[in-house]
Coordinates of C-alpha atoms in Angstrom, one line a residue:
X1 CA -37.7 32.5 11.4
X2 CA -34.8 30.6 13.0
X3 CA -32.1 29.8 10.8
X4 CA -32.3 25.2 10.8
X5 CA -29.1 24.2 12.1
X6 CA -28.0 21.3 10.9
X7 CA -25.5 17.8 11.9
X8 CA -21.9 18.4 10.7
X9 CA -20.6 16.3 8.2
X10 CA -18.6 13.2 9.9
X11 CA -16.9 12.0 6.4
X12 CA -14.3 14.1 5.0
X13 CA -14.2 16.6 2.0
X14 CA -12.5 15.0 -0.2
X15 CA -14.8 11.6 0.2
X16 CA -18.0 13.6 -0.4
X17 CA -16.4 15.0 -3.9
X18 CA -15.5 11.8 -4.8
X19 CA -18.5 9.7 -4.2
X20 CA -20.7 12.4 -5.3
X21 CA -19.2 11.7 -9.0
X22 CA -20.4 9.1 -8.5
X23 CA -24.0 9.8 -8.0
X24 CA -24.1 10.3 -4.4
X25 CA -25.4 13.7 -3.1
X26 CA -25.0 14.0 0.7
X27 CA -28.3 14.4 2.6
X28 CA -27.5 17.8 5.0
X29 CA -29.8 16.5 7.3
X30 CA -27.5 13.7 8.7
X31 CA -23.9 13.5 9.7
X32 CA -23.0 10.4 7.3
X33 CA -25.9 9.6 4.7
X34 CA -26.1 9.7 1.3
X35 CA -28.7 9.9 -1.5
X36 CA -27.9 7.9 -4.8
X37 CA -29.0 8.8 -8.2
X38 CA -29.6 5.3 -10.1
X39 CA -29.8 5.7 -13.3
X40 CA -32.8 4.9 -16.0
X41 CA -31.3 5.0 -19.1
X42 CA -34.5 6.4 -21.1
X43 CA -37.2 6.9 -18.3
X44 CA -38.6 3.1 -18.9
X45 CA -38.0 0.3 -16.7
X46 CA -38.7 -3.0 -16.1
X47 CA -40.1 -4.8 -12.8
X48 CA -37.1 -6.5 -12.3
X49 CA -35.1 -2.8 -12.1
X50 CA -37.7 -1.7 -9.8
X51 CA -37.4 -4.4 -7.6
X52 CA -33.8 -4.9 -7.7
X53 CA -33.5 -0.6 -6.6
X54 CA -36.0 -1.3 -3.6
X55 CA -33.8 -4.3 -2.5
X56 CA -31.1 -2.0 -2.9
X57 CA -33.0 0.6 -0.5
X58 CA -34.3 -1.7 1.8
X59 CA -30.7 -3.5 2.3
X60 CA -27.8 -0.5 2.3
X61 CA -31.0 2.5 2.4
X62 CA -33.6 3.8 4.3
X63 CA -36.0 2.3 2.1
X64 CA -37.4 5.9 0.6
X65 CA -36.5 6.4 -2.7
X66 CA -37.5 9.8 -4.7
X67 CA -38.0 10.6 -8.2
X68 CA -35.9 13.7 -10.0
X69 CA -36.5 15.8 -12.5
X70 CA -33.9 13.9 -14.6
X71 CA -36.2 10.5 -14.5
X72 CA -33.7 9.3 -12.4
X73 CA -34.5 7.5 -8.9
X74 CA -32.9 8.4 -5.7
X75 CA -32.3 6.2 -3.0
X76 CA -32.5 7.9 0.2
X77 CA -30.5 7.8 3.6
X78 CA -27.4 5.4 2.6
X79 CA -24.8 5.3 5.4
X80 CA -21.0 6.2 4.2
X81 CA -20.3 2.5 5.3
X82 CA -22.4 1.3 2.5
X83 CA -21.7 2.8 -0.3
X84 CA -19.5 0.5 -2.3
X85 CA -21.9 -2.5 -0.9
X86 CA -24.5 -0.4 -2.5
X87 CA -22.4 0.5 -6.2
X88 CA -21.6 -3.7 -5.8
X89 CA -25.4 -4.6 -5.9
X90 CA -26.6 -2.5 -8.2
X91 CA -24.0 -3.1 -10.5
X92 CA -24.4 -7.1 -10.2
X93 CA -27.7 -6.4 -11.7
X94 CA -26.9 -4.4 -14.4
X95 CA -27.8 -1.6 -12.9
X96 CA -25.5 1.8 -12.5
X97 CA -25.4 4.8 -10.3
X98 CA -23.8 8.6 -11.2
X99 CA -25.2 12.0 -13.3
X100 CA -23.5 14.6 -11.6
X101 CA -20.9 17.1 -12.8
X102 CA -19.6 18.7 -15.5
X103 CA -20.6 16.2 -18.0
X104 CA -23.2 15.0 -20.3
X105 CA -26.0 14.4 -17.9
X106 CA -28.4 11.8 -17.8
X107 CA -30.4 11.8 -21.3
X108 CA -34.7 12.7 -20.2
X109 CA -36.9 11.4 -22.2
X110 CA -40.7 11.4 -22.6
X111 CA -42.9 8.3 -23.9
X112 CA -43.2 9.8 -27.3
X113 CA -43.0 6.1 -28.4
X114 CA -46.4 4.9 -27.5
X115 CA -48.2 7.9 -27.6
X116 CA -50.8 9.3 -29.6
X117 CA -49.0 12.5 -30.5
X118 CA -45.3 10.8 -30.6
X119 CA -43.6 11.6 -33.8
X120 CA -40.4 9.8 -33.4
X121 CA -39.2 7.1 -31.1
X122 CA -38.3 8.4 -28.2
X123 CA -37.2 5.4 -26.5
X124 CA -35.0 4.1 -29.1
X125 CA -33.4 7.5 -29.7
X126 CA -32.6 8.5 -25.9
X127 CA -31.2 5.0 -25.3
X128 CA -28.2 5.7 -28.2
X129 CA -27.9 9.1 -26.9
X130 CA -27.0 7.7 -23.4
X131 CA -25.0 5.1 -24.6
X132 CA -23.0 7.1 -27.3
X133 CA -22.5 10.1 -25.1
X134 CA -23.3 9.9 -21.1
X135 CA -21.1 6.3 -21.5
X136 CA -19.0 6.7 -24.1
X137 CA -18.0 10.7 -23.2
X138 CA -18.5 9.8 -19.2
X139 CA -14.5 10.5 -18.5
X140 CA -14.8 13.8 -21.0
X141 CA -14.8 17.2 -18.6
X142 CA -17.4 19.8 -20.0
X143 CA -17.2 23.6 -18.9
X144 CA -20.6 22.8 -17.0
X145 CA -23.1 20.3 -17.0
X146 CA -24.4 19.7 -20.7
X147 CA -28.7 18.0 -20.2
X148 CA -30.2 16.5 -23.4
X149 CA -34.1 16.3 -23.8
X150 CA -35.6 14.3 -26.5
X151 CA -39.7 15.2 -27.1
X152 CA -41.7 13.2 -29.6
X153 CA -43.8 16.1 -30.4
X154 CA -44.1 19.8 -30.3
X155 CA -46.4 19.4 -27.1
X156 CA -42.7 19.7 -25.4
X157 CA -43.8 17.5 -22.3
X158 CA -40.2 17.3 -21.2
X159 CA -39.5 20.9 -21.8
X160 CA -36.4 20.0 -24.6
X161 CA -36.4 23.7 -26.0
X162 CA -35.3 24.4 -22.0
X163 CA -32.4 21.9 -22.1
X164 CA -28.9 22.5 -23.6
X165 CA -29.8 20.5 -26.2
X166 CA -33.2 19.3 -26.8
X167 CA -34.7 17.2 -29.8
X168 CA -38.7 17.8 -31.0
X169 CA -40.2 15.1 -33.5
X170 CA -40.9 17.2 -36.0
X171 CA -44.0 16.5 -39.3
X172 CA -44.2 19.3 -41.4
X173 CA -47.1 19.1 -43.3
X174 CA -47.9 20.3 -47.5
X175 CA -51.1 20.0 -49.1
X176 CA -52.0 17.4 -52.3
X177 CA -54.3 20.0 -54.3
X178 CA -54.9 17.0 -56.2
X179 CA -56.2 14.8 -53.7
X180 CA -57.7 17.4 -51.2
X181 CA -61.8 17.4 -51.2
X182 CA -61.6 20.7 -48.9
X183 CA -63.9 19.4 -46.0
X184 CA -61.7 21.7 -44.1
X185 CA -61.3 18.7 -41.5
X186 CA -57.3 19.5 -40.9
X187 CA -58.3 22.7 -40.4
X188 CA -60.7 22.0 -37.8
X189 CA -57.7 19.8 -36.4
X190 CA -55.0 22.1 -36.3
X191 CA -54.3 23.0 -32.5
X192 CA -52.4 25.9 -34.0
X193 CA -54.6 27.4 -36.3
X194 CA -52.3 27.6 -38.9
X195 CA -54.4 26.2 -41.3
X196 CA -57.0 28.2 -42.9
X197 CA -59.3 27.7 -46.0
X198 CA -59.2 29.7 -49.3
X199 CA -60.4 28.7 -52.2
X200 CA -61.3 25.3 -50.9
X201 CA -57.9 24.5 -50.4
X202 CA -56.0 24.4 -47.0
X203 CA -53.3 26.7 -46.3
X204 CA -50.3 26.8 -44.0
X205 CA -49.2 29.4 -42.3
X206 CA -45.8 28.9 -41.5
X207 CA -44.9 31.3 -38.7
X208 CA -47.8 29.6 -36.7
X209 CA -47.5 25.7 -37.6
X210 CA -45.3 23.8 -35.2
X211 CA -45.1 20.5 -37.6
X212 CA -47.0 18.4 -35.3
X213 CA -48.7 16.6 -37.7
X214 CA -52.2 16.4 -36.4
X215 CA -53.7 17.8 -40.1
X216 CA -51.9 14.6 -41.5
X217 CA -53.4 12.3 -39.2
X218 CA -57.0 13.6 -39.9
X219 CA -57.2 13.5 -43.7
X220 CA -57.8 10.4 -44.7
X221 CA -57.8 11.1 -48.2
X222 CA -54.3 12.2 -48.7
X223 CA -55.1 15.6 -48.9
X224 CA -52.0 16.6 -46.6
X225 CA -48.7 14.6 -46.6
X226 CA -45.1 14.9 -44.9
X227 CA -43.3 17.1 -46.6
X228 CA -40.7 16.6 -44.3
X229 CA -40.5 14.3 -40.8
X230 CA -37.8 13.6 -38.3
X231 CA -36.3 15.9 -35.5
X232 CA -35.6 19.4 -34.6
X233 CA -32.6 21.1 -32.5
X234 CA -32.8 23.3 -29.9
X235 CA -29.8 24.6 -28.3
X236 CA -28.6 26.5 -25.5
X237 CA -32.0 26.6 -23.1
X238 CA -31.6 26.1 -19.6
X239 CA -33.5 26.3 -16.7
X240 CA -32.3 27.0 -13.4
X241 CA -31.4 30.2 -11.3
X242 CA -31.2 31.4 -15.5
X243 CA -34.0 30.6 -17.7
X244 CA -33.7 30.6 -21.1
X245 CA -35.6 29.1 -24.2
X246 CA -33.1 27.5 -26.9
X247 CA -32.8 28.7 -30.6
X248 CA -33.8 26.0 -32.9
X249 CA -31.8 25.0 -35.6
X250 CA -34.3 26.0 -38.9
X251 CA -33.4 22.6 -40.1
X252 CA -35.2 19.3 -39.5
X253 CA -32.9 16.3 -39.9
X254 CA -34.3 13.5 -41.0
X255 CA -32.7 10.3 -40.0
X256 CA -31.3 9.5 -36.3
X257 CA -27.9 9.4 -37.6
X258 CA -28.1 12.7 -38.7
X259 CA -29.4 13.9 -35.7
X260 CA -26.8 11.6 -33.2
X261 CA -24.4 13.4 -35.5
X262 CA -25.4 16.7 -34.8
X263 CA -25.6 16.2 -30.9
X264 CA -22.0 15.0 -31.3
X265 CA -20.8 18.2 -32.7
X266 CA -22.8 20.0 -30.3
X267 CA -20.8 18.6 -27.8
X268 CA -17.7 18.9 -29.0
X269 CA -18.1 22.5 -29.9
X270 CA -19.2 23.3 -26.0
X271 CA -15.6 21.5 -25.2
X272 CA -13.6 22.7 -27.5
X273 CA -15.5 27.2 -26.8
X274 CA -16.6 26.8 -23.7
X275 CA -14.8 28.2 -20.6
X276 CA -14.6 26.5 -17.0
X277 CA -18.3 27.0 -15.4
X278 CA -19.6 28.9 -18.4
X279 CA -23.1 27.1 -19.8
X280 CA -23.8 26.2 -23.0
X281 CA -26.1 28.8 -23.4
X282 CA -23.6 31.5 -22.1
X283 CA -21.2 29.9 -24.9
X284 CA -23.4 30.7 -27.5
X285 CA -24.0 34.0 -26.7
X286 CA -20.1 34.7 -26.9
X287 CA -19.5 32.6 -29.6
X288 CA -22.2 33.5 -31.6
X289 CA -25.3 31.4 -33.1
X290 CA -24.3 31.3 -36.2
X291 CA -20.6 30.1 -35.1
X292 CA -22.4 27.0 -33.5
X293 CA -24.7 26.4 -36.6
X294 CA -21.9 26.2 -39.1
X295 CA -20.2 23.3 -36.8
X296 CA -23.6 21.5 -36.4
X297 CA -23.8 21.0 -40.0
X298 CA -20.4 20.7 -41.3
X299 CA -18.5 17.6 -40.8
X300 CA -15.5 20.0 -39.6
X301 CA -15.5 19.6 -35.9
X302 CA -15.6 15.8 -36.6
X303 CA -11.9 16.4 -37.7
X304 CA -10.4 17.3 -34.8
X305 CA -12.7 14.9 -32.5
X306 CA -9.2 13.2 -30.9
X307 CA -7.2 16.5 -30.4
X308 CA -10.5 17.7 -28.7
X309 CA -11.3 15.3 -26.1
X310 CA -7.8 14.9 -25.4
X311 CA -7.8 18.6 -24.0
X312 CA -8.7 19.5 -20.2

């Protein structure tokens, strides 16, 4: 097969680094065009964002737009000549552009909010994350790109546990042997079958539960409650030309301020151990698990936040 020969790029180097931090990938295909990564925030928008983005295509575009694997939308085929007419709309509708380099990446996101099987609220959640680290850390250079998953259940629709960091809703379950009729229903329930019946009680196996909570749901009698609900950590998967499953923490945090908390230090440990084009996963396996563990739950690396960030 013959090798595709493609147009040579009429704008220069330099331009096509510097707009593509800002979300603008070139399209190889073409001398001059662009394709723009607009981003969603959570993976939930509103009829007015679609619209406004079409207008956007239609106006500066070639009226294509595509959807990545980050839930964010790319607008196809924008000329060099119109890409600060482009940034100008979008912005003046609230609307921003970027998600490339060595950074925080765009937070994914599934609907764990509204459906069945959501443990936590997704939505809610991956909104903070993007505004308290892809804004708020936008300027601060990572040794590679950092992508944040949030799940709402252990069904893993977004693949966190393949992310650098990724987040599971999390129910562990514990039986009330006071309350419990042993119909066996959770058992019946259990998608895992970790849940057996001995002595007309319920029990857990541990190694095989996930914490999804389904054997809650189905009693409706009390006989299994929440020992514990709220959100697991992954760290260090990736996915790529390397493919690697994260370690989960063995700890479920319970509130979202423990858990923002924890991505935090997660960050700031990759900034502060990481080295230039190493990923986070490559990190831990120099550093050591354990190394990143103690920073996630110590308030240590908080300390030295400032003197961190500062560094390049």
């Amino acid at each position: 097969m013959n090798k595709p020969i493609y147009p040579k790029c009429s704008v220069p180097a330099a331009e096509v680094a510097r707009i593509k931090g800002l979300g603008f990938l070139r399209d190889k295909t073409t001398e001059d065009k662009f394709n723009c990564r607009v981003l969603t925030v959570n993976g939930r928008v509103t009829t007015d964002f679609v619209r406004n983005v079409a207008e956007a295509a239609d106006r500066f575009g070639s009226g294509k737009l595509a959807m990545t694997s980050r839930m964010t939308i790319e607008v196809q085929g924008i000329p060099y000549s119109n890409v600060d007419d482009f940034i100008a709309f979008i912005n003046s509708k609230g609307i921003e552009c970027g998600g490339t380099g060595p950074k925080v990446r765009p937070v994914v996101s599934c609907k764990g909010t509204t459906c069945q099987y959501g443990l936590i609220d997704t939505f809610s959640l991956s909104e903070k994350i993007h505004n308290e680290f892809y804004v708020k850390y936008h300027s601060v250079k990572l040794p590679h790109k950092f992508k944040i998953a949030v799940g709402g259940c252990p069904n893993n629709c977004v693949k966190p546990d393949i992310n650098d960091l990724g987040i599971i809703g999390q129910r562990k379950p514990i039986v009330n042997k006071e309350k419990c009729k042993g119909c066996g229903l959770c058992a019946k329930t259990c998608p895992m079958k970790a849940l057996t019946m001995k002595d007309g009680l319920p029990v857990i196996d541990k190694e095989k539960c996930n914490n999804c909570g389904r054997c809650i749901g189905a009693c409706n009698l009390d006989g299994m409650n929440i020992e514990k609900g709220g959100y697991r950590l992954y760290l260090g998967g990736r996915w790529g030309k390397k493919v690697g499953r994260g370690t989960p923490l063995g700890f479920i945090f319970e509130t979202e301020e423990e858990i923002l908390s924890a991505v935090e230090k997660t960050i700031l440990f990759y900034k502060e151990n990481g080295i230039a084009g190493e990923r986070f996963a490559d990190t831990i396996e120099r550093a050591g698990f354990d190394k990143v563990k103690e920073a996630v739950l110590s308030d240590d690396i908080l300390l030295r936040k400032e003197e961190i960030l500062k560094n390049e």
